[in-house]
XYZ file of C-alpha atoms in Angstrom:
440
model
C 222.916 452.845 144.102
C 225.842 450.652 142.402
C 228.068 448.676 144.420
C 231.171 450.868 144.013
C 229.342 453.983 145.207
C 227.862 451.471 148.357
C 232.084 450.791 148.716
C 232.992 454.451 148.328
C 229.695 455.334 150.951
C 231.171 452.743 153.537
C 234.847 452.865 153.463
C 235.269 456.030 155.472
C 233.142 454.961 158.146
C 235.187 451.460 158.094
C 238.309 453.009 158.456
C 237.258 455.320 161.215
C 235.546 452.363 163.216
C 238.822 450.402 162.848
C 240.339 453.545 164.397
C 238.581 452.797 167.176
C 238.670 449.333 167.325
C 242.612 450.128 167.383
C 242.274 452.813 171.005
C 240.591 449.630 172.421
C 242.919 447.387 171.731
C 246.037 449.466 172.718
C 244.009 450.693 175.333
C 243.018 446.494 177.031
C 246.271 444.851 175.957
C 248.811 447.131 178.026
C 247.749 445.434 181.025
C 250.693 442.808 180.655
C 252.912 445.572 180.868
C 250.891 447.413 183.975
C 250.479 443.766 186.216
C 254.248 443.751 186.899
C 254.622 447.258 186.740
C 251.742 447.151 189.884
C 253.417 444.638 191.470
C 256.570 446.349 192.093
C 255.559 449.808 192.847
C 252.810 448.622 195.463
C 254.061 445.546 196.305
C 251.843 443.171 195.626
C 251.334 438.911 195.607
C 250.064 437.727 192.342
C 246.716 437.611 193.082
C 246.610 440.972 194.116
C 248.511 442.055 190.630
C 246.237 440.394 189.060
C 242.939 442.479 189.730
C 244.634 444.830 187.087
C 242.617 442.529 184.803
C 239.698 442.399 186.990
C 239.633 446.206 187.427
C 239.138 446.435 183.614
C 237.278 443.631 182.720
C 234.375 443.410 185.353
C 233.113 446.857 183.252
C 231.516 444.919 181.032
C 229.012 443.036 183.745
C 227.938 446.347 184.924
C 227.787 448.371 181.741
C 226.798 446.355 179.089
C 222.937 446.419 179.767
C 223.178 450.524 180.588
C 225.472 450.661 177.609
C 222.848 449.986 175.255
C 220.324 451.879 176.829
C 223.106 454.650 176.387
C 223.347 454.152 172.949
C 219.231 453.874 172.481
C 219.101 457.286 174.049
C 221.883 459.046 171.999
C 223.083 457.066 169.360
C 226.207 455.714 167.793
C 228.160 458.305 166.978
C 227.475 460.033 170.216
C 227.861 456.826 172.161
C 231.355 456.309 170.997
C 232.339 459.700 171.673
C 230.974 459.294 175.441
C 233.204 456.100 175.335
C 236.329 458.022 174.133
C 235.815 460.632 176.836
C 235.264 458.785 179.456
C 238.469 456.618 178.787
C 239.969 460.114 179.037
C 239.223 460.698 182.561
C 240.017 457.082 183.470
C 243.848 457.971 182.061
C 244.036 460.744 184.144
C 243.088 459.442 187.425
C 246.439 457.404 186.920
C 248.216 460.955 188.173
C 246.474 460.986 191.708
C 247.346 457.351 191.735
C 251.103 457.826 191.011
C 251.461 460.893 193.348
C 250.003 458.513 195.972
C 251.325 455.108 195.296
C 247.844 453.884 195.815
C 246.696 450.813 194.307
C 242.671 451.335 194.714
C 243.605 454.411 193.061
C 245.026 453.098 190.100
C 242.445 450.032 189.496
C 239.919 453.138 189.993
C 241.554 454.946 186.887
C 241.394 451.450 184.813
C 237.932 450.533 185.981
C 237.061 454.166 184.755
C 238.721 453.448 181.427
C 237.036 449.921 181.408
C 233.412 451.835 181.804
C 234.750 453.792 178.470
C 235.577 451.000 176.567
C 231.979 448.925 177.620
C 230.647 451.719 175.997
C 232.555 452.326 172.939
C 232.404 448.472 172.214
C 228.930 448.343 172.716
C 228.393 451.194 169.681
C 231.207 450.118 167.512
C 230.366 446.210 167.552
C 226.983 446.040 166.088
C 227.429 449.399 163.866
C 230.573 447.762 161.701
C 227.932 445.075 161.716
C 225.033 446.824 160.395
C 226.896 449.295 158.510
C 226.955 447.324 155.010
C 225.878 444.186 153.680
C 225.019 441.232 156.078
C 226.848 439.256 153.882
C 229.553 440.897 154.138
C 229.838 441.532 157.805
C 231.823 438.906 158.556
C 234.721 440.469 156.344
C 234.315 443.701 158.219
C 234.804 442.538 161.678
C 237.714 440.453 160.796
C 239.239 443.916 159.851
C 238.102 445.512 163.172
C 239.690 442.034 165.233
C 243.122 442.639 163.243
C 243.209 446.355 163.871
C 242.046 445.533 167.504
C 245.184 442.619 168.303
C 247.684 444.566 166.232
C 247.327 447.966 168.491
C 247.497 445.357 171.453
C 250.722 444.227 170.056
C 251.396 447.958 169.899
C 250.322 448.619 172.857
C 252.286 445.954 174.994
C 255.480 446.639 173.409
C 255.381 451.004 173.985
C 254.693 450.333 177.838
C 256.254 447.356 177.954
C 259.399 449.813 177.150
C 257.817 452.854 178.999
C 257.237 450.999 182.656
C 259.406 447.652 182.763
C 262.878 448.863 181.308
C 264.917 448.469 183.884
C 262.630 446.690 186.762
C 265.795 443.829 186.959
C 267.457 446.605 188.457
C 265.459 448.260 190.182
C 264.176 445.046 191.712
C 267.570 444.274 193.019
C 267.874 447.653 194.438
C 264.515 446.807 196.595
C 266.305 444.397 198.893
C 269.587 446.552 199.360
C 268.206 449.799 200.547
C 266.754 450.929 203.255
C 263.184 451.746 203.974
C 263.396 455.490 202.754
C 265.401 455.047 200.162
C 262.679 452.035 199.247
C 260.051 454.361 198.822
C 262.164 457.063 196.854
C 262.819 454.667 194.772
C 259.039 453.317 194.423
C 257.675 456.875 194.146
C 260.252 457.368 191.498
C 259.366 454.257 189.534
C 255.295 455.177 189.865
C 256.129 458.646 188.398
C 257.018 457.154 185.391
C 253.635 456.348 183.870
C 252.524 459.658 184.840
C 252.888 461.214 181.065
C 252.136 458.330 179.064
C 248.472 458.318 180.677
C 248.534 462.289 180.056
C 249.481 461.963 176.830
C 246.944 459.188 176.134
C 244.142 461.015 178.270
C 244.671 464.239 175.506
C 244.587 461.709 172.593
C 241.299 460.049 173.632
C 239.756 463.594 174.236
C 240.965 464.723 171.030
C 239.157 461.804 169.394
C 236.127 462.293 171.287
C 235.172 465.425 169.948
C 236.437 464.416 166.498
C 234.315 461.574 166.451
C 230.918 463.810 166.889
C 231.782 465.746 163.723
C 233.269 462.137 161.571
C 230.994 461.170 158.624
C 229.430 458.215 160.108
C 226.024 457.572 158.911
C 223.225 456.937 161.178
C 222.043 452.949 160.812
C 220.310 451.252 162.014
C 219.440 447.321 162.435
C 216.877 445.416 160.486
C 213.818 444.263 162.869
C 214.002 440.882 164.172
C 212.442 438.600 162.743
C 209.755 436.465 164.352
C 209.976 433.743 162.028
C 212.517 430.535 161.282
C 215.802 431.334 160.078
C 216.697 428.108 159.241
C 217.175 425.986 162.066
C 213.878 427.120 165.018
C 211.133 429.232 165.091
C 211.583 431.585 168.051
C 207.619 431.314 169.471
C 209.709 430.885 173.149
C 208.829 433.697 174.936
C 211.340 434.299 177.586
C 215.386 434.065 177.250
C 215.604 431.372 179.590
C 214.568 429.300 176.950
C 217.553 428.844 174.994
C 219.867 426.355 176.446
C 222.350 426.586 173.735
C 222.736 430.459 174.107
C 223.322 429.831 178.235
C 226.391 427.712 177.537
C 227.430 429.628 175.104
C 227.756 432.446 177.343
C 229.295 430.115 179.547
C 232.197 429.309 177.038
C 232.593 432.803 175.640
C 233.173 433.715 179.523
C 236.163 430.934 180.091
C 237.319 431.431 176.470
C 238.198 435.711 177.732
C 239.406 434.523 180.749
C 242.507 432.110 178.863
C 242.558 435.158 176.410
C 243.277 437.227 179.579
C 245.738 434.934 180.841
C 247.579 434.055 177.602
C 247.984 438.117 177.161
C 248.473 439.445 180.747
C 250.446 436.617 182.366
C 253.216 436.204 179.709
C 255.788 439.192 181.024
C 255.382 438.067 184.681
C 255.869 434.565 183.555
C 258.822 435.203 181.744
C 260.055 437.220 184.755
C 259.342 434.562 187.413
C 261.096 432.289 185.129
C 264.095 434.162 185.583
C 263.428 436.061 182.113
C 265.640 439.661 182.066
C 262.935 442.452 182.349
C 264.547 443.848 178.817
C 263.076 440.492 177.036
C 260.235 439.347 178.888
C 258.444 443.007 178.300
C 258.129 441.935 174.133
C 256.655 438.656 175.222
C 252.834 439.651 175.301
C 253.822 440.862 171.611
C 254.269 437.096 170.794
C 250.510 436.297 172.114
C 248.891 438.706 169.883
C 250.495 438.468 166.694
C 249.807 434.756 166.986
C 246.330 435.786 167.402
C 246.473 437.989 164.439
C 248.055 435.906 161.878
C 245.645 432.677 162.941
C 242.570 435.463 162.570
C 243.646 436.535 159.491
C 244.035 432.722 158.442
C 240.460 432.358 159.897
C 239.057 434.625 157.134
C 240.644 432.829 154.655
C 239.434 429.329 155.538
C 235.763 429.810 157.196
C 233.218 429.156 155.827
C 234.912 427.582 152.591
C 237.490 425.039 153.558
C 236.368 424.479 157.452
C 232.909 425.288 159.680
C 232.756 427.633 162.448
C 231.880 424.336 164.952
C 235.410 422.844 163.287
C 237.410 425.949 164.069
C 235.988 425.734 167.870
C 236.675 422.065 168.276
C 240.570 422.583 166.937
C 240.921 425.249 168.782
C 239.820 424.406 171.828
C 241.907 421.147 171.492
C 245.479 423.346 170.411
C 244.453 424.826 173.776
C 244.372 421.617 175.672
C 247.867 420.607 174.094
C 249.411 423.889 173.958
C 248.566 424.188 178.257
C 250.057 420.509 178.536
C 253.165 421.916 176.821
C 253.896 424.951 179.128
C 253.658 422.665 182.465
C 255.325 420.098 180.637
C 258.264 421.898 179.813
C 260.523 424.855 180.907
C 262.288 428.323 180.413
C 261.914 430.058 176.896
C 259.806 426.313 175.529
C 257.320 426.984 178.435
C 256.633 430.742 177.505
C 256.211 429.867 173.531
C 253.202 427.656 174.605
C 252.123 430.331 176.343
C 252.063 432.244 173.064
C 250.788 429.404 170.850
C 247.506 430.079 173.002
C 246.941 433.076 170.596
C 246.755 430.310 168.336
C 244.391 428.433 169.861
C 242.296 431.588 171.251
C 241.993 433.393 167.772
C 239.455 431.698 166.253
C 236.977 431.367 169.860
C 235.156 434.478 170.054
C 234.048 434.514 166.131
C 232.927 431.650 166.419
C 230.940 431.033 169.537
C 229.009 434.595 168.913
C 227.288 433.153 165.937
C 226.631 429.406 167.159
C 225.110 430.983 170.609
C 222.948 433.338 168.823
C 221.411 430.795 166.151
C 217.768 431.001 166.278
C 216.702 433.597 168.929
C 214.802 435.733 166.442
C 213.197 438.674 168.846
C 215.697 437.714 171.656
C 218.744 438.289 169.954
C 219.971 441.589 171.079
C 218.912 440.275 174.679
C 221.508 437.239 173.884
C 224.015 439.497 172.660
C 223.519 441.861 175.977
C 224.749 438.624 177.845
C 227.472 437.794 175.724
C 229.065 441.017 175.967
C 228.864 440.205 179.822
C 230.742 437.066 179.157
C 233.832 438.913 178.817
C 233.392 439.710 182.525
C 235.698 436.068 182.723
C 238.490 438.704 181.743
C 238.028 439.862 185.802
C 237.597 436.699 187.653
C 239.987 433.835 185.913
C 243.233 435.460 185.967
C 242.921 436.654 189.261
C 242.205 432.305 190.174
C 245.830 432.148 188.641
C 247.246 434.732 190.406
C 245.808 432.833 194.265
C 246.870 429.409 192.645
C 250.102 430.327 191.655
C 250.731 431.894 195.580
C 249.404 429.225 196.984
C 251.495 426.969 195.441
C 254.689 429.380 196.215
C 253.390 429.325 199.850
C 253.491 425.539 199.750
C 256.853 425.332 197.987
C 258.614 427.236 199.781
C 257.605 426.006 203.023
C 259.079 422.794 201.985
C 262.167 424.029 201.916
C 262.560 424.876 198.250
C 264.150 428.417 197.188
C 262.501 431.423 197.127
C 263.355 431.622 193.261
C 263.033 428.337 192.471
C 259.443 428.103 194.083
C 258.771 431.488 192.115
C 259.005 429.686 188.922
C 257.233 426.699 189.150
C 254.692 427.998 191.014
C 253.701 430.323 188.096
C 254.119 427.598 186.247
C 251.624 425.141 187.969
C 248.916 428.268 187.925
C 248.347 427.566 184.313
C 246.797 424.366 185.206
C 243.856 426.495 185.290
C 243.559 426.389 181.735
C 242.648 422.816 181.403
C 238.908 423.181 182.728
C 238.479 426.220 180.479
C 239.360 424.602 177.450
C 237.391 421.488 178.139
C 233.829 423.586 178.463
C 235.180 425.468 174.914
C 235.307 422.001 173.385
C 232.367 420.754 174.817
C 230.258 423.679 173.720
C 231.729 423.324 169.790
C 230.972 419.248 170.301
C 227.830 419.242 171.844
C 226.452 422.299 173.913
C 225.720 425.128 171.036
C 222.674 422.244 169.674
C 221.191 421.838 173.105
C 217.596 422.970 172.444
C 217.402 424.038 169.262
C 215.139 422.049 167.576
C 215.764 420.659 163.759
C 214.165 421.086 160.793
C-alpha cells in the first residue's frame, strides 16, 4: 500500500478520534465554570466546591482497570460509544439535581459523566496510538491534546456565559433578602443549567450511536516485546519491579492535580479577588490556550531542538516560578501566573508517559493501567486547596481582618500547594524516571 493511500486510509478515523478527544475536553474543562456556579446555588466553603473536581476525576481510579477489560470484551469502536452514552445519562441526572438543589445529586451526574469519559479515554488513547505508524504517533496525539485544550477553552467560556453571568448580582441579592425569597432565587439560578445539560445529554447520544456505524478500522497493538528496547531487558517478572515507572505515576498524579488547579481555580480566584463575575468567567480560557500554544510549540521543538527529560525539568521549574509569582503579587498580576501554569503544565503529561514507560516490555499496558489512575490527583489536590484556603480564611478573619479582605488572600495563600507538586515533577525529570533501569 503507498503512503498516500496509508494517509487517505487514516485521516477519517483521525479526524473522528479528534472529535472525540474534543466532547472530552469540553466535557472536563467546564468545571471552572460549575465550582462557583456550585458554590452559590448550594452554598458551599471551598473545599466543599471543590469536590466538583473530585466528583469527576476520582473515575479514573475506579474505571481504568474495568475500562480496559471493557474494551477487551467489545472493542474500540464499541467502547467509545459506551463512553459517549454513558456521559449522556451523567448530563441528565443534572435535571433531578437542579429540581432539588442537591449537591450529592449533582456530583452524582458528574461522577456518572466521569465513568463515561474513563471509558472513552481509555479506547481513544491507545487507538490514535496504534492507528498508524509508531513513528508517527507522537504527531497524532499532539493533534488529539490541541483538539482536547481548545474545546476546554470552548467549553469554559459557553458556561462560563451560561451559569456565571450575572452571579455579582445575584450574590448581592443573597444577603438582602429574606429566607424565601433566598431560595427562589437559588432555585431560579440552579434552573439555569437545566437545558445546557439536556442539550449536551442529546448531543452525546447522538454521537454514540453515530460512532458504532463511523469507519474506524479495527487495530490492534503489536505484541510486547520480551526483549531490550534499548535501555533494559524486561526478564522482571512482577510490576513492582520498576522503580522508575512508580514515581512516575507519582508525578503524573501531582502534575493533574496543578493541571486541575491551574484550570478549575482561576474564575473563583478572580472572584475572591474581587474580579466582576462578567470577567473572571473568560479567565479559565487564559489557562488553556496557554496550554495549547506551549503544546503546539512542544511539537515543534521535541525531539529536535530539546529532550523530553529537558521539557520536564523547564517545566517543572516555570511552575516553581510562575506559583512564587501569584503569592508574590496581587489582583489581575496574581491571576496571569495563574495562567502562565498552562505554560508550565503543557509539556508534563507527554512527557512523563514515555520516560515512565521506558523498558517494561510485557508490563507495559499494566504501567499504562496505573498511569491512567494517576489522573485520580485531579480528585484529591484541588480539594487540599479548597480546606487550605478556608482554613486560612478561618484564621484571618478571626484576627480581625475583613471578611473580603481575608477572602482574597486566603485563596491566595492556597496556591502554596503548588510548590511540593512541582518539586516531585522536577525531581522525577532530574533524577527519578532512571531509578532502576539498568544501562547498556
Amino acid at each position: 500500500m503507498t503512503t498516500t493511500s496509508q494517509k487517505n486510509n487514516t485521516l477519517v478515523p483521525i479526524i473522528i478520534i479528534a472529535g472525540l478527544f474534543f466532547i472530552f475536553g469540553f466535557v472536563t474543562w467546564i468545571n471552572g465554570a460549575l465550582i462557583p456556579f456550585m458554590k452559590t446555588i448550594n452554598e458551599l466553603t471551598d473545599a466543599q466546591s471543590y469536590l466538583v473536581a473530585s466528583a469527576s476525576y476520582i473515575s479514573f481510579v475506579l474505571m481504568a482497570l474495568p475500562s480496559s477489560y471493557i474494551i477487551r470484551k467489545v472493542g474500540y469502536k464499541k467502547g467509545m460509544s459506551l463512553g459517549l452514552a454513558i456521559m449522556g445519562i451523567g448530563a441528565l441526572v443534572f435535571i433531578p439535581a437542579a429540581e432539588a438543589r442537591t449537591y450529592w445529586v449533582f456530583l452524582t451526574g458528574i461522577f456518572i459523566q466521569g465513568v463515561g469519559m474513563t471509558i472513552l479515554q481509555t479506547a481513544s488513547n491507545p487507538y490514535i496510538t496504534i492507528l498508524g505508524p509508531m513513528e508517527s504517533a507522537a504527531k497524532r496525539i499532539a493533534i488529539m491534546g490541541i483538539a482536547n485544550k481548545t474545546a476546554g477553552a470552548l467549553g469554559s467560556l459557553i458556561f462560563g456565559a451560561l451559569l456565571l453571568s450575572g452571579i455579582d448580582e445575584i450574590q448581592e441579592k443573597l444577603t438582602q433578602v429574606s429566607l424565601d425569597e433566598k431560595n427562589t432565587l437559588l432555585n431560579e439560578m440552579a434552573d439555569s443549567v437545566v437545558m445546557p445539560y439536556v442539550v449536551m445529554a442529546i448531543v452525546l447520544f447522538i454521537l454514540a450511536a453515530l460512532i458504532t456505524k463511523a469507519p474506524l478500522p479495527e487495530v490492534e497493538a503489536a505484541p510486547s516485546e520480551e526483549e531490550t528496547n534499548g535501555t533494559a531487558v524486561t526478564k522482571e517478572k512482577s510490576i513492582f519491579q520498576f522503580p522508575h515507572l512508580w514515581l512516575g505515576v507519582l508525578a503524573l498524579f501531582v502534575y493533574v492535580g496543578v493541571e486541575v488547579i491551574a484550570g478549575d481555580t482561576i474564575i473563583s480566584y478572580g472572584l475572591a479577588l474581587g474580579m466582576p463575575g462578567e470577567e473572571a468567567k473568560s479567565f479559565t480560557l487564559m489557562t488553556l490556550m496557554a496550554m495549547v500554544g506551549t503544546y503546539a510549540l512542544g511539537v515543534f521543538l521535541i525531539p529536535k531542538y530539546m529532550s523530553q527529560t529537558f521539557a520536564l525539568r523547564a517545566s517543572a521549574i516555570l511552575g516553581i516560578l510562575f506559583g512564587i509569582g501569584i503569592i508574590s503579587t496581587t489582583g489581575f498580576t496574581s491571576i496571569l501566573f495563574v495562567a502562565a501554569l498552562g505554560i508550565a503544565n503543557a509539556l508534563v503529561w507527554p512527557a512523563i508517559w514515555p520516560l515512565a514507560l521506558n523498558g517494561l516490555g510485557k508490563h507495559t499496558k499494566t504501567g499504562g493501567a496505573l498511569l491512567v489512575m494517576a489522573i485520580s490527583g485531579g480528585a484529591i489536590i484541588p480539594p487540599l486547596y479548597g480546606t487550605i484556603v478556608d482554613l486560612k480564611k478561618e484564621e484571618l478573619i478571626t484576627s480581625g481582618v475583613e471578611a473580603a479582605v481575608a477572602t482574597g488572600e486566603a485563596a491566595t495563600a492556597g496556591y502554596w500547594i503548588l510548590f511540593p507538586c512541582y518539586a516531585i515533577i522536577l525531581y522525577y525529570a532530574v533524577y527519578g524516571h532512571k531509578v532502576g533501569l539498568k544501562k547498556k
